[in-house]
Amino acid sequence: MLDRRSFLLNGTGFAAAMSLSSIVPQTLFAASDGFIELIAREGTAPLATSQADAKPTRIWGYNGGVPGPILRCKAGERIKVRLVNKLKQPTSIHWHGIRIQNDMDGVPGLTQEEVKPGESFDYNFEAPDAGTYWYHTHSRSWEQMARGLYGLLIVDESERLAFDQDIALAIDDWRLGPDGQIDEDSFGAMHDWGHEGRLGNWITTNGTSNLPIKLRSGQRVRLRLANTANARTLKINFDNHDMMLVALDGRPVPPEMIKEDGVILAPAQRADLSFVATGQPGSKYSIQETSYSRPFEFMHFVYEEGARQTKDGRTPLALTPTNIPKLDLANARRTNLLMTGGAMGMMNGAMHMGRMMSMRDLIENKKMWAFNGVAGDLAKPLVNATVGQTIVINMINDTGWPHAMHLHGHHFQVVERDGRPISSAPLRDTELMRPRERASIAFHADNPGKWLFHCHMLEHMAGGMATWINIENSV
Ligand code: C2O
Ligand code: CU
Ligand code: CU
């Protein structure tokens, strides 16, 4: 059972910087029926208070903070959350990366009704697999996520791993004005929708700037990184530390050292890193985001003074790699997904709301992208399949832009890229497609329901890059 001690407050940004033993459990009281309340409401966060003119930022957050509380349980346990909507807009919560029962997936119009202002909705589901996940609104996400409606969801392995610290970090890219407030005037700007999405000008970790992460020499550390930005693909570099990649999108992978170009995380992707803290006591090491025009120090390691060095002979801990389900490529259900549109694209028009529209009509409806010539209509699925089948989707990115393609309820593997077969790719729930790239993904359809498949650059999703996959029980 998920008890309230397993919910850790992370709203101040501060807690994550301290060693596990000093994180204070958030006092969240489950109602007598065992539900934990997440109240979607307005609040403030110290996003940029390190800047002279910046006041705490007015945000929308779960329980008024950003990120929302870390939800934590063990693999196989149940999560019971009551979403209470105290916003002026309808909302919902999606549990990104969880193999969830379909009616708990949180997609208004596909798996549930929107939760209206003043209403609530009970989410009650099992979290089957250990790993790093997150939760976020799935309503008007280009605005609601940009305002802060997300949090981390950590599913722990059933046996305790020997990490000295386990640190979860939600990294976000905000567009702030000089007063530190969210730039609201640019919400819905068609320029963002047609280009890479809403790119920001300020990076935070766990809702604060340049987060200090306290380490002691010799510690074995697990860092869980999640990209919660609307659109920016993060490139993260660690000064003077050898980091080992141990999981992607929640699923353990065979360990691999991170190379010089750093960790690349598209929107919604996660990476778990494992390392031994090899810094000098009393020193500081910067962690930088390098996709900005200048490197942006958005967090740093600080080593305790005078701590004893115990690093000798220590190696980073690995995780047990996930068993990858066998794919039946020979008999797979195959479909193509042609991605078109966007600025400098060649799209002339697309189907929207059941009729063919010109580019001009599409833009009036805030649509500028299409999958297989359809802009964002969910009337029909991309593919119908039955439980037990392997599904292959051949994605053709015929646009000049990258896209972070995300499938709900399943993890998939890339089996072909630009015509070359790929074997033993990691299981992922979000894959970054480069401009003009082709990639085929495959997965075993084992979870019945209606599963959204969309670009996680939120302005692209809103602008038409969304479809779904229908999986039915075989008779
Ligand atoms: Cu993380 Cu449909 O989303
Ligand atoms: Cu998802
Ligand atoms: Cu996209």
Coordinates of C-alpha atoms and ligand atoms in Angstrom, one line a residue:
M1 CA 0.0 0.0 0.0
L2 CA 1.1 3.5 -0.7
D3 CA 1.4 5.2 2.7
R4 CA 1.8 8.8 3.4
R5 CA 5.4 8.5 4.5
S6 CA 6.3 7.4 1.0
F7 CA 5.2 10.8 -0.4
L8 CA 8.2 13.2 -0.3
L9 CA 7.7 16.9 -0.6
N10 CA 9.8 18.4 -3.3
G11 CA 8.1 21.7 -3.8
T12 CA 10.8 23.9 -2.4
G13 CA 13.6 22.6 -4.6
F14 CA 15.6 22.4 -1.5
A15 CA 14.7 19.0 -0.3
A16 CA 16.3 17.3 -3.3
A17 CA 19.6 18.8 -2.5
M18 CA 19.8 17.1 0.8
S19 CA 20.8 13.5 1.4
L20 CA 17.9 11.1 1.5
S21 CA 18.0 10.7 5.2
S22 CA 17.3 14.4 5.6
I23 CA 14.4 14.8 3.2
V24 CA 11.4 15.6 5.3
P25 CA 8.3 13.6 4.3
Q26 CA 5.5 15.9 3.2
T27 CA 2.6 15.7 5.4
L28 CA 0.0 14.7 3.0
F29 CA -3.0 13.0 4.6
A30 CA -4.8 10.4 2.8
A31 CA -8.5 10.5 3.3
S32 CA -10.0 7.5 5.1
D33 CA -10.5 5.9 1.7
G34 CA -6.8 6.0 1.1
F35 CA -6.7 8.6 -1.6
I36 CA -4.0 11.2 -1.7
E37 CA -5.2 14.6 -2.8
L38 CA -3.5 16.5 -5.6
I39 CA -5.1 19.9 -5.9
A40 CA -4.4 21.6 -9.2
R41 CA -4.3 25.3 -8.2
E42 CA -2.4 28.6 -8.4
G43 CA 0.7 29.1 -6.4
T44 CA 4.2 30.6 -6.4
A45 CA 7.6 29.1 -6.9
P46 CA 11.2 30.5 -6.5
L47 CA 12.0 29.9 -10.2
A48 CA 14.4 32.8 -10.7
T49 CA 14.7 34.4 -7.3
S50 CA 18.5 34.3 -7.7
Q51 CA 18.0 37.2 -10.2
A52 CA 18.0 40.6 -8.7
D53 CA 14.6 41.8 -10.1
A54 CA 12.8 38.5 -9.9
K55 CA 9.9 37.9 -7.5
P56 CA 8.6 34.4 -6.9
T57 CA 6.9 33.3 -10.0
R58 CA 3.1 32.8 -10.1
I59 CA 2.6 29.3 -11.3
W60 CA -0.1 26.6 -11.5
G61 CA 0.9 23.5 -9.6
Y62 CA -0.2 20.4 -7.9
N63 CA -0.8 21.4 -4.3
G64 CA 0.4 24.9 -5.4
G65 CA 4.1 24.0 -6.0
V66 CA 6.2 23.1 -8.9
P67 CA 7.1 20.3 -9.4
G68 CA 4.2 18.7 -7.5
P69 CA 4.9 16.3 -4.7
I70 CA 7.1 13.3 -5.7
L71 CA 4.8 10.3 -5.7
R72 CA 6.6 7.1 -4.7
C73 CA 5.6 3.5 -4.3
K74 CA 7.1 0.1 -4.9
A75 CA 6.7 -1.9 -8.1
G76 CA 3.4 -3.7 -8.1
E77 CA 1.8 -1.3 -5.6
R78 CA -1.3 0.7 -6.2
I79 CA -1.4 4.5 -6.5
K80 CA -4.6 6.2 -5.4
V81 CA -4.8 9.9 -6.2
R82 CA -7.8 12.3 -6.0
L83 CA -7.3 15.1 -8.5
V84 CA -9.1 18.2 -7.3
N85 CA -9.5 20.9 -9.9
K86 CA -9.3 24.4 -8.3
L87 CA -8.2 26.0 -11.6
K88 CA -10.5 28.0 -14.0
Q89 CA -9.8 25.5 -16.8
P90 CA -10.7 21.8 -17.1
T91 CA -7.8 19.5 -16.5
S92 CA -6.7 15.8 -16.0
I93 CA -3.6 13.9 -15.0
H94 CA -1.7 11.5 -17.3
W95 CA 0.8 9.0 -15.7
H96 CA 3.6 9.1 -18.3
G97 CA 5.4 5.8 -19.0
I98 CA 3.3 3.6 -16.7
R99 CA 1.8 0.4 -18.2
I100 CA -1.6 1.5 -16.8
Q101 CA -5.1 0.4 -17.3
N102 CA -6.6 2.4 -20.1
D103 CA -9.4 4.2 -18.2
M104 CA -6.8 5.7 -15.8
D105 CA -4.5 7.1 -18.6
G106 CA -5.9 10.6 -18.2
V107 CA -6.6 11.7 -21.8
P108 CA -9.7 13.8 -22.1
G109 CA -11.8 12.9 -25.1
L110 CA -10.2 9.5 -25.4
T111 CA -10.0 7.7 -22.0
Q112 CA -12.0 10.0 -19.7
E113 CA -14.1 13.2 -19.4
E114 CA -12.3 16.4 -18.6
V115 CA -12.3 17.3 -14.9
K116 CA -14.1 20.6 -14.8
P117 CA -13.3 23.5 -12.4
G118 CA -14.5 22.6 -8.9
E119 CA -14.8 18.9 -9.8
S120 CA -12.5 16.0 -8.8
F121 CA -11.5 12.6 -10.3
D122 CA -10.1 9.5 -8.6
Y123 CA -7.1 7.8 -10.2
N124 CA -6.5 4.3 -8.9
F125 CA -4.0 2.1 -10.7
E126 CA -1.2 -0.4 -10.2
A127 CA 2.4 0.7 -11.1
P128 CA 3.8 -2.6 -12.4
D129 CA 7.4 -1.6 -13.2
A130 CA 10.2 0.0 -11.2
G131 CA 11.6 3.2 -12.7
T132 CA 11.5 6.9 -13.2
Y133 CA 8.2 8.3 -14.4
W134 CA 6.3 11.5 -14.2
Y135 CA 2.8 12.8 -14.2
H136 CA 1.3 15.8 -15.9
T137 CA -1.8 17.5 -17.1
H138 CA -3.2 16.3 -20.4
S139 CA -5.5 19.3 -21.0
R140 CA -4.3 22.3 -22.9
S141 CA -0.9 21.0 -21.9
W142 CA 0.9 23.7 -24.0
E143 CA -0.3 26.2 -21.4
Q144 CA -1.0 24.0 -18.3
M145 CA 2.4 22.3 -18.4
A146 CA 4.2 25.5 -19.2
R147 CA 2.6 26.9 -16.0
G148 CA 3.9 24.0 -13.9
L149 CA 1.3 21.2 -13.7
Y150 CA 3.7 18.2 -13.5
G151 CA 5.5 16.1 -10.9
L152 CA 7.7 13.0 -10.6
L153 CA 6.5 9.5 -10.0
I154 CA 9.2 7.1 -8.7
V155 CA 8.5 3.4 -8.6
D156 CA 11.1 1.7 -6.4
E157 CA 12.5 -1.8 -7.0
S158 CA 11.1 -4.3 -4.6
E159 CA 14.6 -4.9 -3.1
R160 CA 16.5 -2.0 -1.8
L161 CA 19.5 -1.0 -4.0
A162 CA 22.8 0.0 -2.4
F163 CA 22.9 3.7 -3.6
D164 CA 24.0 6.1 -0.9
Q165 CA 21.8 8.8 -2.5
D166 CA 18.8 8.6 -4.9
I167 CA 18.1 12.0 -6.3
A168 CA 15.1 12.8 -8.6
L169 CA 15.3 15.9 -10.7
A170 CA 12.6 17.5 -12.9
I171 CA 14.3 19.8 -15.4
D172 CA 12.2 22.5 -17.0
D173 CA 12.7 25.3 -19.5
W174 CA 10.6 28.4 -18.8
R175 CA 9.9 31.6 -20.7
L176 CA 10.1 34.3 -18.1
G177 CA 9.9 38.1 -18.3
P178 CA 12.5 40.3 -16.5
D179 CA 10.2 40.3 -13.4
G180 CA 10.5 36.5 -13.2
Q181 CA 6.9 36.0 -14.2
I182 CA 5.7 33.6 -16.9
D183 CA 5.5 35.2 -20.3
E184 CA 1.7 34.8 -20.8
D185 CA 1.4 37.0 -23.9
S186 CA 3.2 34.4 -26.0
F187 CA 0.9 31.5 -25.1
G188 CA -0.5 30.1 -28.3
A189 CA 1.9 32.1 -30.5
M190 CA 1.7 30.6 -34.0
H191 CA 5.4 31.1 -34.5
D192 CA 6.2 28.7 -31.7
W193 CA 3.6 26.2 -33.0
G194 CA 5.1 26.1 -36.4
H195 CA 8.7 26.0 -35.3
E196 CA 10.3 24.0 -32.5
G197 CA 7.6 24.8 -29.9
R198 CA 7.7 27.1 -26.9
L199 CA 11.4 27.3 -26.1
G200 CA 12.2 29.1 -22.9
N201 CA 14.9 31.4 -21.6
W202 CA 15.4 30.0 -18.1
I203 CA 16.1 26.5 -16.8
T204 CA 15.1 25.2 -13.4
T205 CA 15.6 22.0 -11.6
N206 CA 12.8 21.0 -9.1
G207 CA 11.4 24.5 -9.4
T208 CA 14.6 26.5 -8.5
S209 CA 17.6 27.9 -10.3
N210 CA 21.1 26.5 -10.0
L211 CA 20.0 23.8 -7.6
P212 CA 22.9 22.6 -5.2
I213 CA 23.2 18.8 -5.0
K214 CA 25.1 17.9 -1.8
L215 CA 27.5 15.0 -2.1
R216 CA 30.2 13.4 0.0
S217 CA 33.3 11.9 -1.7
G218 CA 32.9 8.2 -2.3
Q219 CA 29.2 8.1 -2.3
R220 CA 27.4 6.0 -4.9
V221 CA 24.6 8.1 -6.4
R222 CA 21.6 7.6 -8.6
L223 CA 20.4 10.7 -10.5
R224 CA 17.1 10.5 -12.1
L225 CA 16.7 13.2 -14.8
A226 CA 13.4 14.1 -16.4
N227 CA 12.8 16.6 -19.1
T228 CA 9.6 18.3 -18.2
A229 CA 9.9 21.2 -20.8
N230 CA 7.3 22.0 -23.4
A231 CA 9.7 21.8 -26.3
R232 CA 13.4 22.0 -25.6
T233 CA 15.6 19.0 -26.1
L234 CA 18.1 19.3 -23.2
K235 CA 21.8 18.6 -23.5
I236 CA 23.4 18.1 -20.1
N237 CA 27.1 18.2 -19.3
F238 CA 28.7 17.2 -16.0
D239 CA 31.9 18.9 -15.1
N240 CA 34.6 16.4 -14.1
H241 CA 32.3 13.4 -13.3
D242 CA 32.1 10.1 -15.1
M243 CA 28.4 9.2 -15.4
M244 CA 27.1 5.9 -16.3
L245 CA 23.7 5.6 -18.0
V246 CA 21.6 2.9 -16.3
A247 CA 18.0 3.5 -17.5
L248 CA 16.1 5.3 -20.2
D249 CA 12.4 6.3 -19.9
G250 CA 12.2 4.2 -16.7
R251 CA 13.6 1.0 -18.1
P252 CA 17.0 -0.3 -17.0
V253 CA 19.5 -0.6 -19.9
P254 CA 22.9 -2.3 -20.1
P255 CA 25.2 0.2 -18.4
E256 CA 27.1 2.6 -20.7
M257 CA 29.4 5.5 -20.0
I258 CA 28.1 9.0 -21.0
K259 CA 30.3 10.4 -23.8
E260 CA 31.6 13.9 -24.2
D261 CA 28.4 15.4 -25.8
G262 CA 26.6 14.7 -22.6
V263 CA 23.1 13.4 -21.9
I264 CA 20.5 14.3 -24.5
L265 CA 16.9 14.3 -23.3
A266 CA 14.0 15.2 -25.6
P267 CA 10.8 16.5 -24.0
A268 CA 9.3 13.9 -21.7
Q269 CA 12.3 11.6 -21.8
R270 CA 14.1 10.4 -18.6
A271 CA 17.6 9.1 -18.0
D272 CA 18.9 7.4 -14.8
L273 CA 22.6 8.0 -14.2
S274 CA 24.8 6.1 -11.7
F275 CA 28.1 7.4 -10.6
V276 CA 30.7 7.5 -7.8
A277 CA 31.2 10.9 -6.3
T278 CA 34.8 11.5 -7.0
G279 CA 35.0 15.3 -6.3
Q280 CA 37.3 17.0 -3.8
P281 CA 35.8 17.7 -0.4
G282 CA 34.8 21.4 -0.3
S283 CA 34.7 21.8 -4.1
K284 CA 31.9 22.8 -6.4
Y285 CA 31.3 21.3 -9.9
S286 CA 29.0 22.9 -12.3
I287 CA 26.3 21.1 -14.4
Q288 CA 25.4 22.8 -17.6
E289 CA 22.7 22.8 -20.2
T290 CA 24.4 23.4 -23.6
S291 CA 21.6 23.8 -26.1
Y292 CA 21.3 27.5 -25.2
S293 CA 23.5 29.9 -27.1
R294 CA 25.7 30.0 -24.0
P295 CA 26.2 27.2 -21.5
F296 CA 23.6 27.6 -18.7
E297 CA 24.6 26.4 -15.3
F298 CA 21.4 25.0 -14.0
M299 CA 22.6 22.9 -11.1
H300 CA 25.8 22.0 -9.4
F301 CA 27.4 19.5 -7.1
V302 CA 28.8 20.7 -3.8
Y303 CA 31.0 18.4 -1.8
E304 CA 31.0 18.5 2.0
E305 CA 34.1 19.7 3.6
G306 CA 36.5 17.4 5.3
A307 CA 34.5 14.3 4.5
R308 CA 36.5 11.1 4.5
Q309 CA 37.4 9.7 1.1
T310 CA 36.0 6.3 0.6
K311 CA 35.9 6.2 -3.2
D312 CA 38.9 3.8 -3.6
G313 CA 37.9 0.8 -5.5
R314 CA 34.3 1.8 -5.7
T315 CA 32.4 1.4 -9.0
P316 CA 29.0 2.8 -10.0
L317 CA 26.1 0.5 -9.4
A318 CA 24.3 -0.9 -12.4
L319 CA 20.7 -2.0 -12.6
T320 CA 19.4 -5.3 -13.8
P321 CA 18.6 -4.7 -17.5
T322 CA 14.9 -5.1 -18.4
N323 CA 13.8 -8.3 -20.1
I324 CA 12.8 -7.2 -23.6
P325 CA 9.6 -8.9 -24.8
K326 CA 10.0 -11.0 -28.0
L327 CA 8.7 -9.2 -31.0
D328 CA 7.0 -11.1 -33.9
L329 CA 8.2 -8.9 -36.7
A330 CA 7.3 -11.5 -39.4
N331 CA 3.6 -11.4 -38.5
A332 CA 3.4 -7.8 -37.3
R333 CA 0.5 -5.4 -37.9
R334 CA 2.3 -2.6 -39.9
T335 CA 1.3 1.0 -40.5
N336 CA 2.9 4.1 -41.8
L337 CA 3.0 7.5 -40.1
L338 CA 3.8 10.3 -42.4
M339 CA 4.6 13.5 -40.5
T340 CA 4.1 16.8 -42.5
G341 CA 3.7 20.5 -41.9
G342 CA 5.3 23.2 -39.8
A343 CA 7.2 26.3 -40.9
M344 CA 9.0 25.8 -44.2
G345 CA 7.0 22.6 -44.8
M346 CA 5.4 21.8 -48.1
M347 CA 1.9 21.0 -46.7
N348 CA -0.9 22.4 -48.8
G349 CA -3.7 21.3 -46.5
A350 CA -5.0 18.5 -44.4
M351 CA -8.1 16.9 -43.1
H352 CA -9.5 18.5 -40.0
M353 CA -12.9 18.2 -38.3
G354 CA -13.9 15.8 -41.0
R355 CA -13.2 18.0 -44.0
M356 CA -10.3 18.9 -46.2
M357 CA -8.9 22.3 -45.2
S358 CA -6.5 24.7 -46.9
M359 CA -3.4 25.8 -45.0
R360 CA -5.1 29.1 -44.3
D361 CA -8.2 27.4 -42.8
L362 CA -6.0 25.1 -40.8
I363 CA -4.1 28.0 -39.3
E364 CA -7.3 29.7 -38.4
N365 CA -8.1 26.5 -36.4
K366 CA -4.5 26.6 -34.9
K367 CA -3.5 23.5 -36.8
M368 CA -0.3 23.3 -38.8
W369 CA 0.9 19.7 -38.6
A370 CA -0.6 16.5 -39.9
F371 CA -0.1 12.7 -39.5
N372 CA -1.0 10.9 -42.7
G373 CA -2.8 14.1 -43.9
V374 CA -5.0 14.4 -40.8
A375 CA -4.5 17.3 -38.4
G376 CA -5.2 16.2 -34.9
D377 CA -8.6 14.5 -35.4
L378 CA -9.1 11.6 -33.0
A379 CA -12.2 10.2 -34.8
K380 CA -10.4 7.2 -36.1
P381 CA -7.3 5.3 -34.8
L382 CA -4.0 5.1 -36.7
V383 CA -4.3 1.3 -36.4
N384 CA -6.5 -1.4 -35.0
A385 CA -4.8 -4.4 -33.4
T386 CA -5.6 -7.2 -31.0
V387 CA -3.8 -8.1 -27.8
G388 CA -0.9 -10.4 -28.6
Q389 CA 0.1 -8.8 -31.9
T390 CA 3.3 -7.0 -32.6
I391 CA 2.7 -3.5 -34.0
V392 CA 5.2 -1.8 -36.3
I393 CA 4.9 1.9 -37.1
N394 CA 7.1 3.3 -39.9
M395 CA 7.5 6.9 -39.0
I396 CA 8.6 9.3 -41.8
N397 CA 9.5 12.7 -40.6
D398 CA 8.9 14.8 -43.7
T399 CA 9.3 18.1 -41.9
G400 CA 12.2 20.3 -41.1
W401 CA 11.8 19.9 -37.4
P402 CA 12.5 17.4 -34.6
H403 CA 9.7 15.5 -33.0
A404 CA 9.6 13.7 -29.7
M405 CA 7.2 10.8 -30.5
H406 CA 5.5 9.4 -27.4
L407 CA 3.2 6.3 -27.1
H408 CA 0.9 5.9 -24.1
G409 CA 0.7 2.7 -22.1
H410 CA 3.6 0.9 -23.9
H411 CA 7.3 1.0 -24.3
F412 CA 8.6 0.3 -27.9
Q413 CA 11.9 -0.4 -29.6
V414 CA 13.4 1.3 -32.7
V415 CA 13.8 -1.6 -35.2
E416 CA 14.9 0.4 -38.2
R417 CA 16.4 3.9 -38.8
D418 CA 16.9 5.5 -42.2
G419 CA 16.6 2.1 -43.8
R420 CA 19.1 0.3 -41.6
P421 CA 17.8 -2.4 -39.3
I422 CA 18.6 -1.9 -35.6
S423 CA 18.8 -4.8 -33.2
S424 CA 18.5 -4.6 -29.4
A425 CA 17.6 -0.9 -29.1
P426 CA 16.5 0.1 -25.6
L427 CA 12.8 0.1 -24.7
R428 CA 11.5 3.7 -24.7
D429 CA 8.2 5.5 -24.4
T430 CA 9.5 8.6 -26.2
E431 CA 11.8 8.7 -29.2
L432 CA 13.4 11.8 -30.7
M433 CA 13.0 12.0 -34.5
R434 CA 15.5 14.3 -36.3
P435 CA 14.3 16.5 -39.2
R436 CA 13.7 14.3 -42.3
E437 CA 14.6 11.1 -40.4
R438 CA 12.8 7.8 -40.9
A439 CA 12.4 5.4 -38.0
S440 CA 10.3 2.3 -37.4
I441 CA 9.2 1.4 -33.9
A442 CA 7.8 -1.9 -32.8
F443 CA 6.0 -3.1 -29.7
H444 CA 4.1 -6.0 -28.3
A445 CA 0.4 -5.0 -27.9
D446 CA -0.4 -6.4 -24.5
N447 CA -2.6 -3.7 -23.0
P448 CA -6.1 -3.3 -24.4
G449 CA -7.5 0.2 -24.8
K450 CA -7.2 3.5 -26.7
W451 CA -3.6 4.7 -26.6
L452 CA -2.6 8.2 -27.6
F453 CA 0.5 8.5 -29.9
H454 CA 1.7 12.1 -30.3
C455 CA 4.6 14.5 -30.4
H456 CA 5.6 15.6 -26.9
M457 CA 6.6 19.0 -28.2
L458 CA 3.4 20.3 -26.8
E459 CA 2.8 23.0 -29.4
H460 CA 3.2 20.3 -32.1
M461 CA 0.7 18.1 -30.4
A462 CA -1.8 20.9 -30.1
G463 CA -1.1 21.9 -33.7
G464 CA -2.1 18.5 -35.1
M465 CA 0.5 15.9 -34.2
A466 CA -1.7 13.4 -32.3
T467 CA -3.3 10.1 -33.2
W468 CA -4.1 6.9 -31.3
I469 CA -3.8 3.2 -31.4
N470 CA -6.7 0.9 -30.7
I471 CA -5.9 -2.4 -29.1
E472 CA -8.8 -4.8 -28.5
N473 CA -9.0 -8.1 -26.6
S474 CA -8.9 -11.0 -29.0
V475 CA -12.1 -13.0 -28.9
Ligands
C2O1 CU1 3.6 12.7 -21.3 CU2 0.5 12.2 -23.8 O1 2.1 12.5 -22.6
CU2 CU 2.4 9.4 -21.8
CU3 CU 6.9 17.6 -32.9

